[in-house]
Structures are given as structure tokens and as C-alpha cells.
PDB file of C-alpha atoms in Angstrom:
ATOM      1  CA  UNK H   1       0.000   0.000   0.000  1.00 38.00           C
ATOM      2  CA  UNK H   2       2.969   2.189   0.887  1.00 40.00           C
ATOM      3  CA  UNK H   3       4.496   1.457  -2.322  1.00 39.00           C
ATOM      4  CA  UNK H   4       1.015   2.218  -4.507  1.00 34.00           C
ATOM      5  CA  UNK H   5       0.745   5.839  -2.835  1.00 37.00           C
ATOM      6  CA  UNK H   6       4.426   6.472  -3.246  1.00 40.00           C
ATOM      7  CA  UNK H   7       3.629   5.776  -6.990  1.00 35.00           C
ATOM      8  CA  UNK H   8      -0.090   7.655  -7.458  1.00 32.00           C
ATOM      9  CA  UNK H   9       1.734  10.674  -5.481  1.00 39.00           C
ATOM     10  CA  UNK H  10       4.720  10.569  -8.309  1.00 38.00           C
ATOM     11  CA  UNK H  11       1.877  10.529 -10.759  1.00 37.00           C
ATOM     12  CA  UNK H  12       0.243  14.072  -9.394  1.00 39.00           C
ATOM     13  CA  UNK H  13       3.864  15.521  -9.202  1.00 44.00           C
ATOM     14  CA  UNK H  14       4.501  14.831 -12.870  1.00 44.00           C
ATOM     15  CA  UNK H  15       1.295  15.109 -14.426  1.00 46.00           C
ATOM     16  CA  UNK H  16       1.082  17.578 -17.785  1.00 50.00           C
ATOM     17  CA  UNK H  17      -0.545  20.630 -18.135  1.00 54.00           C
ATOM     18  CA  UNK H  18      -4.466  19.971 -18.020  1.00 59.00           C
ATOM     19  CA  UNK H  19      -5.793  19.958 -21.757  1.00 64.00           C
ATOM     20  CA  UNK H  20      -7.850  23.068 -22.928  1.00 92.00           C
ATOM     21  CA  UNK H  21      -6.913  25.049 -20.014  1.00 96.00           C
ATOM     22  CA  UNK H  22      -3.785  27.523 -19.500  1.00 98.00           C
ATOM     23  CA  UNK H  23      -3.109  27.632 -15.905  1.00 98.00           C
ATOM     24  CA  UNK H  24      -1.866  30.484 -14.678  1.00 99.00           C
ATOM     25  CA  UNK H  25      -0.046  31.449 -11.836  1.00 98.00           C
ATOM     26  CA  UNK H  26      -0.474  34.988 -10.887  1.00 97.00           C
ATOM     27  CA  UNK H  27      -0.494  37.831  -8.121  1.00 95.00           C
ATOM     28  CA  UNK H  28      -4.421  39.187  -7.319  1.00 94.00           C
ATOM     29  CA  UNK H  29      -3.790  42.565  -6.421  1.00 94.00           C
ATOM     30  CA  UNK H  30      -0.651  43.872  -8.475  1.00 94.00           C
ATOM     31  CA  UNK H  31      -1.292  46.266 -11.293  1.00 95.00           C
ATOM     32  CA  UNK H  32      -0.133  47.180 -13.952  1.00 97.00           C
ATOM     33  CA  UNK H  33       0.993  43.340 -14.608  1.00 97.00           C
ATOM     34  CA  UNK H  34      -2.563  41.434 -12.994  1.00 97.00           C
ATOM     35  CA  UNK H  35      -5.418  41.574 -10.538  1.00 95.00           C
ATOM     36  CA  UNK H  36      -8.513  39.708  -9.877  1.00 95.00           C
ATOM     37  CA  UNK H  37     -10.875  41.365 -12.340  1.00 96.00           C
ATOM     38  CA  UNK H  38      -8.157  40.709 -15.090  1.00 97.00           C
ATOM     39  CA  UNK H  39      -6.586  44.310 -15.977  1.00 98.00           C
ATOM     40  CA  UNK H  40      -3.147  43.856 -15.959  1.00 98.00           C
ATOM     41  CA  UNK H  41      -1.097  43.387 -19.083  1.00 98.00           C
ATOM     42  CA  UNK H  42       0.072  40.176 -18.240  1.00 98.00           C
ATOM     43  CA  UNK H  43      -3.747  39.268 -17.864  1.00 99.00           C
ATOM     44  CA  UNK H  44      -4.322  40.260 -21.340  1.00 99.00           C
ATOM     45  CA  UNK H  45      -1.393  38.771 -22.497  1.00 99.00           C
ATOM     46  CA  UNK H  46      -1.984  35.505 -20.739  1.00 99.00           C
ATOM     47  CA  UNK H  47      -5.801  35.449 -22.555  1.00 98.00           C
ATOM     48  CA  UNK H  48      -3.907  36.288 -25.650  1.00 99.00           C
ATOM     49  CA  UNK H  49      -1.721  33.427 -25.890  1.00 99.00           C
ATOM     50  CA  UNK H  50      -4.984  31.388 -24.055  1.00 98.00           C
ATOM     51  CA  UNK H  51      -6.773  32.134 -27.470  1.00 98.00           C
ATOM     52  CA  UNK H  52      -3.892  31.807 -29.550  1.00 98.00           C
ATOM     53  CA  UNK H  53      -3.646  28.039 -28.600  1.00 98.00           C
ATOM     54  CA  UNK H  54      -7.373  27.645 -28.241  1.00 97.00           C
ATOM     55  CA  UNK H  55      -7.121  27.403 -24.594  1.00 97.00           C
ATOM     56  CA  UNK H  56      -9.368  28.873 -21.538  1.00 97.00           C
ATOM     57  CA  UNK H  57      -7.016  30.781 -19.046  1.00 98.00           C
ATOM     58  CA  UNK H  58      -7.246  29.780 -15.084  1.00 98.00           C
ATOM     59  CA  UNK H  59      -6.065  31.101 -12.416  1.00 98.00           C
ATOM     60  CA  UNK H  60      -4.189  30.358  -9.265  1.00 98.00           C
ATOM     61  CA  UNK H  61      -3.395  33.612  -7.119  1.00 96.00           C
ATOM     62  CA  UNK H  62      -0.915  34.174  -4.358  1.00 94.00           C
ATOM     63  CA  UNK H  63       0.636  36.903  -3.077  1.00 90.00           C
ATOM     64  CA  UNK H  64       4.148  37.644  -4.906  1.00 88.00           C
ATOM     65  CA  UNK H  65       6.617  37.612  -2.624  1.00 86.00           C
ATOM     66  CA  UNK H  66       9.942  34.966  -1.826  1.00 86.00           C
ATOM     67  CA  UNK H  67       7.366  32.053  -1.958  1.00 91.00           C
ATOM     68  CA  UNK H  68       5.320  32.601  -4.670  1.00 94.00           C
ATOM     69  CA  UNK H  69       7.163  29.893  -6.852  1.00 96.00           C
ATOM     70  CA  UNK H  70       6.828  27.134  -4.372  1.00 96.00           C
ATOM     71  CA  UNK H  71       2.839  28.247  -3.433  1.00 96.00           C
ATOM     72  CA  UNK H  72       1.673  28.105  -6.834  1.00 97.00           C
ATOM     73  CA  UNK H  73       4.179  26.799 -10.156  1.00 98.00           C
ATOM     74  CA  UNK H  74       5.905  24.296  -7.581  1.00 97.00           C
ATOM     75  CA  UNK H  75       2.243  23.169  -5.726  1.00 97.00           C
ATOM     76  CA  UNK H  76       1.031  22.545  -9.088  1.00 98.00           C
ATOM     77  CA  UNK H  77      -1.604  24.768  -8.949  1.00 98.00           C
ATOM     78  CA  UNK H  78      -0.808  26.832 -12.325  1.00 98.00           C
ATOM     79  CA  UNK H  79       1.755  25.613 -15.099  1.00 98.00           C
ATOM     80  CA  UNK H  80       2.393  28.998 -16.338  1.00 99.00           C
ATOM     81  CA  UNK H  81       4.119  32.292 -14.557  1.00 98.00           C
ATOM     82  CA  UNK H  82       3.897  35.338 -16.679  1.00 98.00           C
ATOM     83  CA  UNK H  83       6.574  37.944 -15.883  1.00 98.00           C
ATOM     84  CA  UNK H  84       9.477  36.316 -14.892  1.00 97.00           C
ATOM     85  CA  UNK H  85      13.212  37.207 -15.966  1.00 96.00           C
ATOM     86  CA  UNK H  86      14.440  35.512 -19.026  1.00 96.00           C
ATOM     87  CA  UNK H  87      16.489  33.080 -17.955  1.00 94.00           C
ATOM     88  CA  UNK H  88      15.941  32.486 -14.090  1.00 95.00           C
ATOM     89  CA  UNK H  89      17.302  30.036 -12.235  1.00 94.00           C
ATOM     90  CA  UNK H  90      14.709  27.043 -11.095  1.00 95.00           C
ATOM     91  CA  UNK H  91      12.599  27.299 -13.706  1.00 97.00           C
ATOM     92  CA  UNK H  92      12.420  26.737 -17.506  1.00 96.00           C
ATOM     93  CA  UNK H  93      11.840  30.271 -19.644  1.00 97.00           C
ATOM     94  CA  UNK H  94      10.110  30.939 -22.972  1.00 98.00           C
ATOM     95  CA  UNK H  95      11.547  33.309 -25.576  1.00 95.00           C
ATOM     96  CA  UNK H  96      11.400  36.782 -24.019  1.00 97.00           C
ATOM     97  CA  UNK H  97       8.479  38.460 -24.851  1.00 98.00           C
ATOM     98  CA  UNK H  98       9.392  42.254 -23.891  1.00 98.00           C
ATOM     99  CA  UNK H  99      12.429  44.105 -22.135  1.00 97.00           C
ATOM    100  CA  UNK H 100      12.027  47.164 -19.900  1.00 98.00           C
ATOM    101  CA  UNK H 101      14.722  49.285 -17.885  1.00 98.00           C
ATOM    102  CA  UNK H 102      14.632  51.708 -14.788  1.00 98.00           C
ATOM    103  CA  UNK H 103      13.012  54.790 -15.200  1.00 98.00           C
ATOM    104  CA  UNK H 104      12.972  58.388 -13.483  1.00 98.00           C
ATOM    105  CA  UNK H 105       9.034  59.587 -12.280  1.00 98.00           C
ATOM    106  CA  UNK H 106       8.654  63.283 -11.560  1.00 98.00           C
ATOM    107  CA  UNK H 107       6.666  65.758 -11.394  1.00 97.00           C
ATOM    108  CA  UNK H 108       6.226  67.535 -14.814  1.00 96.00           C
ATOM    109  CA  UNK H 109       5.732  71.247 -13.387  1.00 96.00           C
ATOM    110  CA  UNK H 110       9.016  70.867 -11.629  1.00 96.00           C
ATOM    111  CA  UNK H 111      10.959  70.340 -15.074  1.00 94.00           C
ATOM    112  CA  UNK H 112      13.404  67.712 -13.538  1.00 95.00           C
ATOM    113  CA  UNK H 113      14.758  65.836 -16.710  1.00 95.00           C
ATOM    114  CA  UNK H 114      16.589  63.673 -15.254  1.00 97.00           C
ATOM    115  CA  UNK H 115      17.863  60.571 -17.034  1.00 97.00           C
ATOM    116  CA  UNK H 116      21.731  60.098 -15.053  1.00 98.00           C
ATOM    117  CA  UNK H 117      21.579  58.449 -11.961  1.00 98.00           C
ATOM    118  CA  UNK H 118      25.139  60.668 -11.515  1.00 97.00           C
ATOM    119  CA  UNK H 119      23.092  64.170 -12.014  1.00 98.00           C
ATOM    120  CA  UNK H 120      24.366  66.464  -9.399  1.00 97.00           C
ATOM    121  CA  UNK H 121      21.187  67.296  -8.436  1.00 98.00           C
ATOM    122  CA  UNK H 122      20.179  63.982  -6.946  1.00 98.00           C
ATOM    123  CA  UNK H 123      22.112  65.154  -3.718  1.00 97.00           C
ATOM    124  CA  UNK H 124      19.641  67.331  -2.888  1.00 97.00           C
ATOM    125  CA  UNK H 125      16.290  66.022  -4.287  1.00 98.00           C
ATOM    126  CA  UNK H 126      14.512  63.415  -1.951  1.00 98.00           C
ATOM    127  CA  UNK H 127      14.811  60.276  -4.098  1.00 98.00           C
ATOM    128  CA  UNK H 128      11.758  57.097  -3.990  1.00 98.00           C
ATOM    129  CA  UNK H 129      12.545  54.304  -4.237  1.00 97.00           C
ATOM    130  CA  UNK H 130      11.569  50.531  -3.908  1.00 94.00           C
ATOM    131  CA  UNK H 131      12.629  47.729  -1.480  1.00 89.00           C
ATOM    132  CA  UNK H 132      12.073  44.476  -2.006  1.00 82.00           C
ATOM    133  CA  UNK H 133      12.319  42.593   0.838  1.00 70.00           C
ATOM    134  CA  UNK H 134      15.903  42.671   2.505  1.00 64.00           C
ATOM    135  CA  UNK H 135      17.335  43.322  -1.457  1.00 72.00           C
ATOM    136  CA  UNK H 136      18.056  46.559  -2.827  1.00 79.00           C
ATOM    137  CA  UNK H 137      17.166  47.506  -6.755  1.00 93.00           C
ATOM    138  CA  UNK H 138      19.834  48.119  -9.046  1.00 96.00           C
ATOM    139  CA  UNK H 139      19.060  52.242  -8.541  1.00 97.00           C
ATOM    140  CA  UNK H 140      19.645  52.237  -4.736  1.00 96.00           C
ATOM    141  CA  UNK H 141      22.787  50.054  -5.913  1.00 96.00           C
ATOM    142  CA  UNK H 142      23.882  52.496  -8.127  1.00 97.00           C
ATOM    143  CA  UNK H 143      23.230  55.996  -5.647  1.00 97.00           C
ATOM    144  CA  UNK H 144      24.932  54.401  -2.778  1.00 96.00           C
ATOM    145  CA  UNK H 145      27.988  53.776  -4.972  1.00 96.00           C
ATOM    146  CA  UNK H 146      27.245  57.456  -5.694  1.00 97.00           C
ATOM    147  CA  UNK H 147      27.490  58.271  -1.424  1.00 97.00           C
ATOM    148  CA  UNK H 148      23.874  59.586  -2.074  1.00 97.00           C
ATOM    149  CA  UNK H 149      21.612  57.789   0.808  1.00 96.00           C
ATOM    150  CA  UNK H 150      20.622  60.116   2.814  1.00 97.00           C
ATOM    151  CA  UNK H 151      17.880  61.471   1.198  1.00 98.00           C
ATOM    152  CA  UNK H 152      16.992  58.470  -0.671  1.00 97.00           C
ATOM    153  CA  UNK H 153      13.097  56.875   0.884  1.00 96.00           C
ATOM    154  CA  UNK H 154      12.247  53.455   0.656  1.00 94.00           C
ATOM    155  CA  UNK H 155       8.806  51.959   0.104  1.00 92.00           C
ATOM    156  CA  UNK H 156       8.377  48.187  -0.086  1.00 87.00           C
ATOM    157  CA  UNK H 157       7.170  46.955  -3.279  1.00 83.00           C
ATOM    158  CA  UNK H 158       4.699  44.709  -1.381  1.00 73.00           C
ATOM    159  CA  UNK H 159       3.760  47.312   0.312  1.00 60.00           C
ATOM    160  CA  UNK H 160      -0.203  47.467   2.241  1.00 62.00           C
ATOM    161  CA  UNK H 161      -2.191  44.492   0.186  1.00 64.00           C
ATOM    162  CA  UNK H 162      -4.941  45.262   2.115  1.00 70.00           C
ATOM    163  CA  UNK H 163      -5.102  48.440  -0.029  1.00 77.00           C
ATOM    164  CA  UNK H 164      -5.581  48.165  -4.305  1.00 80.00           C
ATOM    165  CA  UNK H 165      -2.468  48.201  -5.514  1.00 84.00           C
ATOM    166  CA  UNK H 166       0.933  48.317  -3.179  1.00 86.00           C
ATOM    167  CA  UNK H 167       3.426  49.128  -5.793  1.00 88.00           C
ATOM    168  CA  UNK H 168       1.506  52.398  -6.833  1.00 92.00           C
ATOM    169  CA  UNK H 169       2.580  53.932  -3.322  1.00 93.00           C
ATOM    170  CA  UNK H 170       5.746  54.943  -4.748  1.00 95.00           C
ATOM    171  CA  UNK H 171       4.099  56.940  -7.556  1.00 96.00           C
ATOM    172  CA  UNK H 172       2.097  58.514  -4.685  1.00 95.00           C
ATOM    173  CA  UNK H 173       4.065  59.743  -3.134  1.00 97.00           C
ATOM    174  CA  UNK H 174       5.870  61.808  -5.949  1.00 98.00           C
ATOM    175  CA  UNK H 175       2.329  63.360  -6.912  1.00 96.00           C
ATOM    176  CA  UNK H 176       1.804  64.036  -3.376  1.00 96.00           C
ATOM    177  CA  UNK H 177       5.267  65.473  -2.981  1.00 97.00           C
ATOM    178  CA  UNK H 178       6.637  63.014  -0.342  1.00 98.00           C
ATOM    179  CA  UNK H 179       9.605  62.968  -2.429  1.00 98.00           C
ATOM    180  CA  UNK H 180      10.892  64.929  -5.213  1.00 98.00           C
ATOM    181  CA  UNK H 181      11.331  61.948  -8.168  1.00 98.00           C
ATOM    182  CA  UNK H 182      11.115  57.918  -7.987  1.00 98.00           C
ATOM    183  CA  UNK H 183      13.558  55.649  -9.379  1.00 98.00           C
ATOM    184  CA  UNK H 184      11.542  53.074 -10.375  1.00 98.00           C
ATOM    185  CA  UNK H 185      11.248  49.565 -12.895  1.00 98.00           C
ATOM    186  CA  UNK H 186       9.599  50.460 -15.854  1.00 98.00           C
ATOM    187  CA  UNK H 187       6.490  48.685 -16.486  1.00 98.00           C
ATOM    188  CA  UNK H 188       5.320  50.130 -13.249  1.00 97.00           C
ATOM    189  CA  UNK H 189       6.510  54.100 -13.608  1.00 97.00           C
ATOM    190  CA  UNK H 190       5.264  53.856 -17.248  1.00 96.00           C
ATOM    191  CA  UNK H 191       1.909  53.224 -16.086  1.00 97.00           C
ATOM    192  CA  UNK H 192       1.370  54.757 -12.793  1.00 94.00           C
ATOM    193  CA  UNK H 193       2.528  57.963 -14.601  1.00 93.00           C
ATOM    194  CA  UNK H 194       0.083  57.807 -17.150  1.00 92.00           C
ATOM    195  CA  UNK H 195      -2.842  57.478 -15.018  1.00 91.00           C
ATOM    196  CA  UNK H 196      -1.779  60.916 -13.359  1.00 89.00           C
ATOM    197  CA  UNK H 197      -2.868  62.314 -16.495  1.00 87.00           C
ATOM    198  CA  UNK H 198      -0.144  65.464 -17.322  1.00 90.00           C
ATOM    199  CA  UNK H 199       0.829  65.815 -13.948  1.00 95.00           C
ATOM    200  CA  UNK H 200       3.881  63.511 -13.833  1.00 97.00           C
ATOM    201  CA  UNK H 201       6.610  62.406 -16.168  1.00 96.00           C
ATOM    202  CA  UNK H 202       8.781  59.388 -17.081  1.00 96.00           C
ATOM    203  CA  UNK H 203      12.491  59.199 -18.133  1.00 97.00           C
ATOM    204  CA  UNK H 204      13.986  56.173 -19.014  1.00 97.00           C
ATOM    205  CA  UNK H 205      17.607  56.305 -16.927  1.00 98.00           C
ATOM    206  CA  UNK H 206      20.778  56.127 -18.703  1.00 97.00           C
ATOM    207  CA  UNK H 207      24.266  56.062 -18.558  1.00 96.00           C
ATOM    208  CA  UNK H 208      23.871  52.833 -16.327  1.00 96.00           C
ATOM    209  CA  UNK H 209      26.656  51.236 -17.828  1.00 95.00           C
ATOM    210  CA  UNK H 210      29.234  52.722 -15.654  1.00 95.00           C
ATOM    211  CA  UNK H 211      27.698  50.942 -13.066  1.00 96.00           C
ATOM    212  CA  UNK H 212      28.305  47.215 -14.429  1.00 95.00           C
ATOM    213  CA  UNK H 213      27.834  44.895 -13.317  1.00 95.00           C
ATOM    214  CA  UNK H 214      24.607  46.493 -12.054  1.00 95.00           C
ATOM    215  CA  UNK H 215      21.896  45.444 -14.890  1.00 95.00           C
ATOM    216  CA  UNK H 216      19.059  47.937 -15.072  1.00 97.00           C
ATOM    217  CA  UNK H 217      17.233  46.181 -18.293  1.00 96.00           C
ATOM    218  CA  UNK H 218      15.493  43.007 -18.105  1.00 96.00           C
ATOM    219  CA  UNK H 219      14.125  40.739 -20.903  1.00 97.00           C
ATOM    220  CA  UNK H 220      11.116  39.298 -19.518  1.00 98.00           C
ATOM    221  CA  UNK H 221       9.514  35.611 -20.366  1.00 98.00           C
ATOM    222  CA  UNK H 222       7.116  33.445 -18.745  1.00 98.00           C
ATOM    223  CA  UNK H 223       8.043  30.474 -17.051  1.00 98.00           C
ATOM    224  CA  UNK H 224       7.616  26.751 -16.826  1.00 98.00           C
ATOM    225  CA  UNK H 225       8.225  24.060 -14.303  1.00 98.00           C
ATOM    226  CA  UNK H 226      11.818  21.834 -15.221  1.00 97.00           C
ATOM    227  CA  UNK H 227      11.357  19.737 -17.932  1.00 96.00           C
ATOM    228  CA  UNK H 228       7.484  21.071 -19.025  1.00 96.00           C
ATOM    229  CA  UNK H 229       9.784  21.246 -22.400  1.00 96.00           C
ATOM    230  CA  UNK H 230       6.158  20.598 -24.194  1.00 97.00           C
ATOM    231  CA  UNK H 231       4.177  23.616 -23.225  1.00 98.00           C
ATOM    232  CA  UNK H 232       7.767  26.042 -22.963  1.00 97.00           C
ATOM    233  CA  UNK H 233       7.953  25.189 -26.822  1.00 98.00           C
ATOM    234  CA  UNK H 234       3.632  25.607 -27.447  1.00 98.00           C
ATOM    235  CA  UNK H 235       4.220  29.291 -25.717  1.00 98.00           C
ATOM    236  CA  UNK H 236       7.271  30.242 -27.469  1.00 98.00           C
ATOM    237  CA  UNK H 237       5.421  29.646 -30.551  1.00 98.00           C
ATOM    238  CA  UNK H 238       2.347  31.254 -29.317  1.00 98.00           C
ATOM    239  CA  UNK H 239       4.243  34.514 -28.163  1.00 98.00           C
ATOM    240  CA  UNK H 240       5.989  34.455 -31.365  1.00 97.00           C
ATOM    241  CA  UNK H 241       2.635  34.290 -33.226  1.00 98.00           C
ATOM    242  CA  UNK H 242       1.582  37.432 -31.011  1.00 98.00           C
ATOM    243  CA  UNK H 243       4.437  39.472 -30.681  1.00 97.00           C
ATOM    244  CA  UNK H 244       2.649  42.568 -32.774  1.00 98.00           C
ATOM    245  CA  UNK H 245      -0.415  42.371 -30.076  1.00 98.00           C
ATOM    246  CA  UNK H 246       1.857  42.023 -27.325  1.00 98.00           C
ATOM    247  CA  UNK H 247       3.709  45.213 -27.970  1.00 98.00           C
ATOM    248  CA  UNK H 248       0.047  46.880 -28.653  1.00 98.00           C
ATOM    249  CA  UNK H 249      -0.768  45.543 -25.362  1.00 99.00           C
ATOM    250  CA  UNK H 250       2.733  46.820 -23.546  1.00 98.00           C
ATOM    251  CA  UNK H 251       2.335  49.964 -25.244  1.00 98.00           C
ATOM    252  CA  UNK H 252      -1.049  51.017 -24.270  1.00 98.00           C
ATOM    253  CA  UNK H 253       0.006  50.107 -20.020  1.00 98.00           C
ATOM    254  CA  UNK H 254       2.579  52.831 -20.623  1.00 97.00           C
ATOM    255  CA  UNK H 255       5.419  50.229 -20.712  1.00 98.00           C
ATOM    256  CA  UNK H 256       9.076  51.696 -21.775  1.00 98.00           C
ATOM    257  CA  UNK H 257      10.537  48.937 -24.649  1.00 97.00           C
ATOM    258  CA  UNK H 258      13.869  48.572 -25.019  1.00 96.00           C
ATOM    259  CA  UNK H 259      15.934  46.416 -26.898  1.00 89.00           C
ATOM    260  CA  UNK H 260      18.183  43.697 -24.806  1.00 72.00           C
ATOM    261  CA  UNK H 261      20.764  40.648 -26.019  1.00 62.00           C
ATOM    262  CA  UNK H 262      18.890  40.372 -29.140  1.00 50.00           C
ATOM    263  CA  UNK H 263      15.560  40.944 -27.692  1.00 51.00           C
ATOM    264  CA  UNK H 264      13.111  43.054 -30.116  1.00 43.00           C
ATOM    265  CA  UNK H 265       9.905  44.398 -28.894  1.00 45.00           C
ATOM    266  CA  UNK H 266       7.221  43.235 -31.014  1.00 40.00           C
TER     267      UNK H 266
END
């Protein structure tokens, strides 16, 4: 008997994706990439490439923190995890599907312009930026190689999930002048600042190469448990199918495309 459940439990753990259905592993409460009611970009690009292989999209949410992985890809629960870096390490990844960099958020009145994360002017302006965890982003990296930490303010990416969106707080608080500009990834600046309407602006930050081997762009894939080799090849073909509507899709979220180890956006 011992022996038969050992078996039927190696069965569950290396059963295939269910037929018909894309599962989905996502976070419920993190725009601009996915919520509950489906408006993130990686939402629409998950029904996307859902449609594109004739599939239903389903969902398994957790919160996306250090053990997201191993609560929802690794529990079986989902067989798909939008938004991951190409390439990571304990997982398999599809072709990259978009690559963003770090961006600069101010507000437009104030006529900042900054794009150097070595502009003088950063030692006086009260810089945002976000935590994650006990890790540092490659801009708090890059300023405390700079000796500017003082007047740098940290807000945790996971922020209040009790409230709609915790990664907008940042944004907040350079509308409500908490600080004076946010150094911030991308896909998130890009969109946040759009919703303010005129009253803030985004600058893609440059220069960042004199702080290799800090990376501050990131080609971004979905990925697949070890060895799913089946379904990592159906979605490369899907997202290669769809590249045009993904970057329609990236575009209208406000998301800052660049061009990374061969990646091209759309």
C-alpha cells in the first residue's frame, strides 16, 4: 500500500498541463501586470496566448513575494508564470516576450529631466525608491555607490495588500510630494505615470553602464516548471505568433521597450 501511494503521489507531481486550459499562476492585487478582475497586461497577455492556442485561461493567485514559486508553479496549482526574468534560475523560460529598464518619475511642473543616476542634483532632491524585501534595486545600488543615501526613501514593493495596488505607493508619493522623483522599474513608472494624467513624467535612466555589473534592463519571459519542455515550446510559438499584439498591449500600459541581447519588442 505504501508502495502504490508512493507511486499515485509521483503521478500528481509529474502530471502535464491539463488539456484546454492555460493555468496560470499569478499575483491578485498587483497592477499594472494582474489583478482579480483581469486588468493587468500580463492578464491580457496571458488570454492572448490562451486564445492563440485555443485554450481557456485559469487562475491560481498568491501573493508575490519569496514564496510565490513554491505556493503556486511548484504546488502545481498553475503551469504557467507570466513575468518572470528571461532566464531564471529554477525554472524553464520561454523566448522573451518584452524588455524594460529603470526609469525616473517626476513631477512635470518641476521640469526635472533627469535621465543620469550621476546628475548632481540627486544630492539634494529626496529620491523614492523601492525595497524588495531585505534586497536593494539596481538604482539604490547604483546611488549608494554614488554616497547619495541620505535622502533616498524606501517603500516596499509589497507594500499594504490590504489596499488596491501596493506598488503604486511609490508613484504617490511623488504626486503628493513626499519625495521629489522615484527611481523606479519600468512597467510600473510607465503606467502609474500615465494614469496621473499630465501631472507627472517618465524618463527612461541612462548612462547605467558605468555601473556594471549592475543590470538595469530586463528581458522578460514566462516560465515553466523543469522539464514542461512541451508547453515552454507551445508558448514560445504562441508569443511568437503574437508578438505585434503584445507590444500593442505593452504599449497602451505605458510600458518603456527597449531592446536587450537580441531581444526586439514586437
Amino acid at each position: 500500500m505504501r508502495r502504490i501511494s508512493a507511486m499515485l503521489a509521483l503521478l500528481v507531481l509529474t502530471a502535464p498541463a491539463q488539456a484546454g486550459v492555460l493555468r496560470v499562476c499569478a499575483d491578485d492585487n498587483n497592477l499594472p501586470f494582474s489583478n482579480k478582475a483581469g486588468e493587468g497586461f500580463e492578464n491580457r497577455i496571458a488570454a492572448l496566448i490562451a486564445r492563440d492556442l485555443k485554450d481557456t485561461v485559469q487562475y491560481a493567485y498568491a501573493l508575490q513575494n519569496a514564496r510565490f514559486l513554491k505556493h503556486t508553479l511548484f504546488a502545481h496549482r498553475c503551469d504557467v508564470v507570466p513575468g518572470v526574468t528571461a532566464g531564471m534560475e529554477g525554472i524553464e523560460t520561454t523566448r522573451p516576450y518584452y524588455a524594460s529598464t529603470y526609469v525616473f518619475v517626476a513631477r512635470r511642473k518641476d521640469a526635472l529631466d533627469l535621465s543620469s543616476l550621476r546628475d548632481p542634483r540627486l544630492r539634494r532632491l529626496i529620491i523614492g525608491v523601492h525595497l524588495i524585501g531585505d534586497d536593494s534595486t539596481p538604482p539604490v545600488a547604483a546611488l549608494g555607490r554614488e554616497g547619495i543615501v541620505d535622502n533616498v526613501r524606501g517603500y516596499m514593493i509589497q507594500g499594504d495588500f490590504s489596499k488596491p495596488n501596493p506598488p503604486a505607493r511609490l508613484i504617490e508619493a511623488v504626486r503628493d510630494k513626499e519625495v521629489d522623483v522615484a527611481a523606479v522599474w519600468g512597467p510600473l513608472g510607465g503606467y502609474f505615470a500615465r494614469r496621473s494624467g499630465s501631472l507627472l513624467e517618465m524618463r527612461a535612466i541612462t548612462g547605467t553602464e558605468a555601473f556594471a555589473p549592475l543590470r538595469f534592463r530586463f528581458a522578460i519571459a514566462m516560465g515553466v516548471r523543469p522539464g514542461d519542455d512541451a508547453l515552454r515550446d507551445k508558448l514560445d510559438a504562441a508569443l511568437l505568433r503574437e508578438k505585434g499584439a503584445i507590444r500593442i498591449i505593452l504599449t497602451a500600459y505605458g510600458v518603456p521597450l527597449v531592446e536587450i541581447d537580441g531581444v526586439r519588442n514586437g
